[in-house]
PDB file of C-alpha atoms in Angstrom:
ATOM      1  CA  MET A   1     101.041 -52.258-105.847  1.00 46.00           C
ATOM      2  CA  LYS A   2     104.880 -52.302-105.861  1.00 45.00           C
ATOM      3  CA  THR A   3     104.996 -49.225-103.790  1.00 41.00           C
ATOM      4  CA  PHE A   4     102.636 -50.801-101.156  1.00 36.00           C
ATOM      5  CA  THR A   5     104.750 -53.975-101.175  1.00 37.00           C
ATOM      6  CA  ALA A   6     107.938 -51.983-100.706  1.00 38.00           C
ATOM      7  CA  ILE A   7     106.394 -49.867 -97.867  1.00 38.00           C
ATOM      8  CA  LEU A   8     105.046 -53.069 -96.214  1.00 35.00           C
ATOM      9  CA  SER A   9     108.459 -54.785 -96.539  1.00 40.00           C
ATOM     10  CA  LEU A  10     110.312 -51.859 -94.995  1.00 37.00           C
ATOM     11  CA  ALA A  11     107.805 -51.627 -92.110  1.00 38.00           C
ATOM     12  CA  LEU A  12     108.345 -55.351 -91.291  1.00 39.00           C
ATOM     13  CA  LEU A  13     112.067 -55.045 -91.562  1.00 40.00           C
ATOM     14  CA  THR A  14     112.069 -51.952 -89.376  1.00 38.00           C
ATOM     15  CA  GLY A  15     109.929 -53.695 -86.621  1.00 40.00           C
ATOM     16  CA  THR A  16     112.189 -56.709 -86.563  1.00 41.00           C
ATOM     17  CA  ALA A  17     115.410 -54.631 -86.546  1.00 43.00           C
ATOM     18  CA  HIS A  18     114.267 -53.059 -83.230  1.00 49.00           C
ATOM     19  CA  ALA A  19     113.319 -56.355 -81.569  1.00 70.00           C
ATOM     20  CA  LYS A  20     115.715 -57.018 -78.688  1.00 88.00           C
ATOM     21  CA  ILE A  21     117.632 -60.313 -78.794  1.00 96.00           C
ATOM     22  CA  CYS A  22     118.365 -62.302 -75.722  1.00 97.00           C
ATOM     23  CA  THR A  23     122.057 -62.478 -75.185  1.00 97.00           C
ATOM     24  CA  GLU A  24     123.604 -65.492 -73.581  1.00 97.00           C
ATOM     25  CA  ASN A  25     124.414 -63.369 -70.335  1.00 97.00           C
ATOM     26  CA  GLU A  26     120.677 -62.247 -70.197  1.00 97.00           C
ATOM     27  CA  ALA A  27     119.578 -65.792 -70.728  1.00 97.00           C
ATOM     28  CA  ILE A  28     121.731 -67.014 -67.822  1.00 97.00           C
ATOM     29  CA  ALA A  29     120.428 -64.171 -65.647  1.00 97.00           C
ATOM     30  CA  ALA A  30     116.865 -64.692 -66.598  1.00 97.00           C
ATOM     31  CA  ASP A  31     117.147 -68.378 -65.763  1.00 96.00           C
ATOM     32  CA  LEU A  32     118.628 -67.548 -62.356  1.00 96.00           C
ATOM     33  CA  ALA A  33     115.980 -64.939 -61.628  1.00 96.00           C
ATOM     34  CA  VAL A  34     113.144 -67.350 -62.040  1.00 95.00           C
ATOM     35  CA  ASP A  35     113.939 -68.750 -58.575  1.00 93.00           C
ATOM     36  CA  ASN A  36     113.284 -65.291 -57.018  1.00 96.00           C
ATOM     37  CA  LEU A  37     109.949 -64.539 -58.494  1.00 97.00           C
ATOM     38  CA  SER A  38     107.923 -64.497 -55.303  1.00 97.00           C
ATOM     39  CA  ASN A  39     105.794 -61.435 -55.794  1.00 98.00           C
ATOM     40  CA  TRP A  40     104.212 -59.529 -58.554  1.00 98.00           C
ATOM     41  CA  LYS A  41     106.859 -56.651 -58.425  1.00 98.00           C
ATOM     42  CA  ALA A  42     109.608 -59.261 -58.957  1.00 98.00           C
ATOM     43  CA  ILE A  43     107.646 -60.819 -61.838  1.00 98.00           C
ATOM     44  CA  TYR A  44     107.134 -57.511 -63.413  1.00 98.00           C
ATOM     45  CA  ASP A  45     110.886 -56.479 -62.925  1.00 98.00           C
ATOM     46  CA  ASN A  46     111.824 -59.786 -64.554  1.00 98.00           C
ATOM     47  CA  TYR A  47     109.436 -59.147 -67.313  1.00 98.00           C
ATOM     48  CA  THR A  48     110.794 -55.716 -68.059  1.00 97.00           C
ATOM     49  CA  ALA A  49     114.376 -56.767 -67.860  1.00 97.00           C
ATOM     50  CA  TYR A  50     114.201 -60.277 -69.665  1.00 98.00           C
ATOM     51  CA  LYS A  51     111.029 -60.444 -71.794  1.00 97.00           C
ATOM     52  CA  GLN A  52     113.285 -60.980 -74.850  1.00 97.00           C
ATOM     53  CA  CYS A  53     114.404 -64.268 -73.143  1.00 98.00           C
ATOM     54  CA  ASP A  54     110.890 -65.619 -72.435  1.00 97.00           C
ATOM     55  CA  ASP A  55     111.253 -68.936 -74.215  1.00 96.00           C
ATOM     56  CA  GLY A  56     111.897 -72.570 -73.422  1.00 96.00           C
ATOM     57  CA  SER A  57     112.826 -73.471 -69.784  1.00 96.00           C
ATOM     58  CA  ILE A  58     112.887 -69.784 -68.825  1.00 97.00           C
ATOM     59  CA  ALA A  59     109.344 -69.365 -70.062  1.00 97.00           C
ATOM     60  CA  GLU A  60     108.255 -72.521 -68.062  1.00 97.00           C
ATOM     61  CA  GLY A  61     109.764 -71.089 -65.021  1.00 97.00           C
ATOM     62  CA  ASN A  62     108.027 -67.750 -65.527  1.00 98.00           C
ATOM     63  CA  SER A  63     104.728 -69.672 -65.939  1.00 98.00           C
ATOM     64  CA  GLU A  64     105.204 -71.579 -62.845  1.00 98.00           C
ATOM     65  CA  ALA A  65     105.938 -68.446 -60.855  1.00 98.00           C
ATOM     66  CA  ILE A  66     102.921 -66.868 -62.134  1.00 98.00           C
ATOM     67  CA  ALA A  67     100.668 -69.845 -61.365  1.00 98.00           C
ATOM     68  CA  ARG A  68     102.147 -69.965 -57.771  1.00 97.00           C
ATOM     69  CA  MET A  69     101.258 -66.300 -57.319  1.00 98.00           C
ATOM     70  CA  PHE A  70      97.682 -66.957 -58.289  1.00 98.00           C
ATOM     71  CA  ALA A  71      97.305 -70.402 -56.438  1.00 97.00           C
ATOM     72  CA  ASP A  72      99.161 -69.446 -53.333  1.00 97.00           C
ATOM     73  CA  LYS A  73      98.928 -65.646 -53.008  1.00 97.00           C
ATOM     74  CA  TRP A  74      95.508 -64.809 -54.645  1.00 97.00           C
ATOM     75  CA  LYS A  75      94.964 -61.916 -52.165  1.00 95.00           C
ATOM     76  CA  GLU A  76      97.857 -60.062 -53.831  1.00 95.00           C
ATOM     77  CA  THR A  77      96.111 -59.907 -57.190  1.00 95.00           C
ATOM     78  CA  GLY A  78      95.270 -56.243 -56.495  1.00 93.00           C
ATOM     79  CA  LYS A  79      99.025 -55.573 -56.681  1.00 96.00           C
ATOM     80  CA  LEU A  80      99.119 -57.247 -60.060  1.00 97.00           C
ATOM     81  CA  GLN A  81      96.179 -55.008 -61.221  1.00 96.00           C
ATOM     82  CA  SER A  82      98.191 -51.938 -60.248  1.00 96.00           C
ATOM     83  CA  LEU A  83     101.169 -53.062 -62.439  1.00 98.00           C
ATOM     84  CA  ILE A  84      98.732 -53.722 -65.268  1.00 97.00           C
ATOM     85  CA  ASP A  85      97.221 -50.336 -64.825  1.00 96.00           C
ATOM     86  CA  ARG A  86     100.679 -48.795 -65.257  1.00 97.00           C
ATOM     87  CA  ASP A  87     101.790 -51.172 -68.045  1.00 98.00           C
ATOM     88  CA  PRO A  88      98.940 -52.886 -69.920  1.00 97.00           C
ATOM     89  CA  THR A  89     101.437 -55.030 -71.967  1.00 98.00           C
ATOM     90  CA  PHE A  90     102.099 -56.875 -68.634  1.00 98.00           C
ATOM     91  CA  GLU A  91      98.513 -58.334 -68.699  1.00 98.00           C
ATOM     92  CA  GLU A  92      99.183 -60.045 -72.003  1.00 98.00           C
ATOM     93  CA  TYR A  93     102.439 -61.466 -70.584  1.00 98.00           C
ATOM     94  CA  VAL A  94     100.834 -62.800 -67.427  1.00 98.00           C
ATOM     95  CA  LEU A  95      97.933 -64.370 -69.437  1.00 98.00           C
ATOM     96  CA  ARG A  96     100.221 -65.850 -71.906  1.00 98.00           C
ATOM     97  CA  HIS A  97     101.823 -67.788 -69.106  1.00 98.00           C
ATOM     98  CA  ILE A  98      98.613 -69.520 -68.225  1.00 98.00           C
ATOM     99  CA  ASP A  99      99.717 -72.444 -70.438  1.00 98.00           C
ATOM    100  CA  SER A 100      99.857 -76.237 -70.821  1.00 96.00           C
ATOM    101  CA  THR A 101     103.133 -76.384 -68.819  1.00 96.00           C
ATOM    102  CA  LEU A 102     101.112 -75.796 -65.580  1.00 97.00           C
ATOM    103  CA  ASP A 103     100.069 -78.420 -63.244  1.00 96.00           C
ATOM    104  CA  THR A 104      96.346 -79.393 -63.740  1.00 95.00           C
ATOM    105  CA  ASN A 105      95.644 -78.774 -60.002  1.00 96.00           C
ATOM    106  CA  ASP A 106      97.053 -75.321 -60.293  1.00 96.00           C
ATOM    107  CA  LEU A 107      94.887 -74.624 -63.300  1.00 97.00           C
ATOM    108  CA  THR A 108      91.771 -75.840 -61.461  1.00 97.00           C
ATOM    109  CA  GLN A 109      92.691 -73.625 -58.475  1.00 97.00           C
ATOM    110  CA  VAL A 110      93.254 -70.584 -60.630  1.00 98.00           C
ATOM    111  CA  ALA A 111      89.954 -71.219 -62.475  1.00 98.00           C
ATOM    112  CA  LYS A 112      88.168 -71.415 -59.119  1.00 98.00           C
ATOM    113  CA  LEU A 113      89.770 -68.359 -57.669  1.00 98.00           C
ATOM    114  CA  SER A 114      89.316 -66.141 -60.682  1.00 97.00           C
ATOM    115  CA  SER A 115      85.578 -67.172 -60.947  1.00 97.00           C
ATOM    116  CA  GLN A 116      84.615 -67.085 -57.362  1.00 97.00           C
ATOM    117  CA  TYR A 117      86.960 -64.914 -55.358  1.00 96.00           C
ATOM    118  CA  CYS A 118      87.664 -61.938 -57.692  1.00 94.00           C
ATOM    119  CA  LEU A 119      87.389 -58.276 -56.303  1.00 90.00           C
ATOM    120  CA  THR A 120      84.940 -56.160 -58.151  1.00 90.00           C
ATOM    121  CA  SER A 121      87.741 -53.950 -59.364  1.00 89.00           C
ATOM    122  CA  ASN A 122      89.595 -56.844 -60.888  1.00 92.00           C
ATOM    123  CA  LYS A 123      86.565 -58.433 -62.661  1.00 95.00           C
ATOM    124  CA  PRO A 124      87.678 -57.754 -66.172  1.00 96.00           C
ATOM    125  CA  PHE A 125      91.093 -59.321 -65.486  1.00 97.00           C
ATOM    126  CA  CYS A 126      89.551 -62.278 -63.724  1.00 97.00           C
ATOM    127  CA  SER A 127      87.334 -62.939 -66.592  1.00 98.00           C
ATOM    128  CA  LYS A 128      90.294 -62.944 -69.062  1.00 98.00           C
ATOM    129  CA  LEU A 129      92.217 -65.222 -66.550  1.00 98.00           C
ATOM    130  CA  PHE A 130      89.350 -67.603 -66.319  1.00 98.00           C
ATOM    131  CA  SER A 131      89.108 -67.650 -70.118  1.00 98.00           C
ATOM    132  CA  ALA A 132      92.805 -68.311 -70.358  1.00 98.00           C
ATOM    133  CA  VAL A 133      92.478 -71.388 -68.089  1.00 98.00           C
ATOM    134  CA  GLN A 134      89.610 -72.620 -70.055  1.00 97.00           C
ATOM    135  CA  ALA A 135      91.525 -72.373 -73.201  1.00 97.00           C
ATOM    136  CA  VAL A 136      94.443 -74.428 -71.758  1.00 96.00           C
ATOM    137  CA  GLU A 137      92.005 -77.101 -70.451  1.00 93.00           C
ATOM    138  CA  LYS A 138      90.464 -77.337 -73.940  1.00 92.00           C
ATOM    139  CA  GLN A 139      93.818 -78.133 -75.383  1.00 89.00           C
ATOM    140  CA  ASP A 140      94.317 -81.179 -73.176  1.00 68.00           C
TER     141      ASP A 140
END
């Protein structure tokens, strides 16, 4: 049992030792970048560069940018799917940003779009997106 505990402790310490920390300069850059997240590529690039800074007001800005893409540029969801196909961790990031900081009208719009206007090729993602909206609505 002691060996197992030692190995588990070492594994946990090793995992956290490699976690990237958001520096002050990165936080400033991530905060400024939020204003330029007007397409899925920009959101993905922001995710890859600053995911370690995705907290507080920066996370709220990321959530707003993602909601705007869904609500205002739904037809570009195929581009999102291409990015997710290349980097499946991006899907989790996007879905995590469907949260309680979003405007109720935006959540309603995203639910409608994901349930009624989804391309056949995006159905699995749309189902997850719809579920994410429902989870947020249940919290309220």
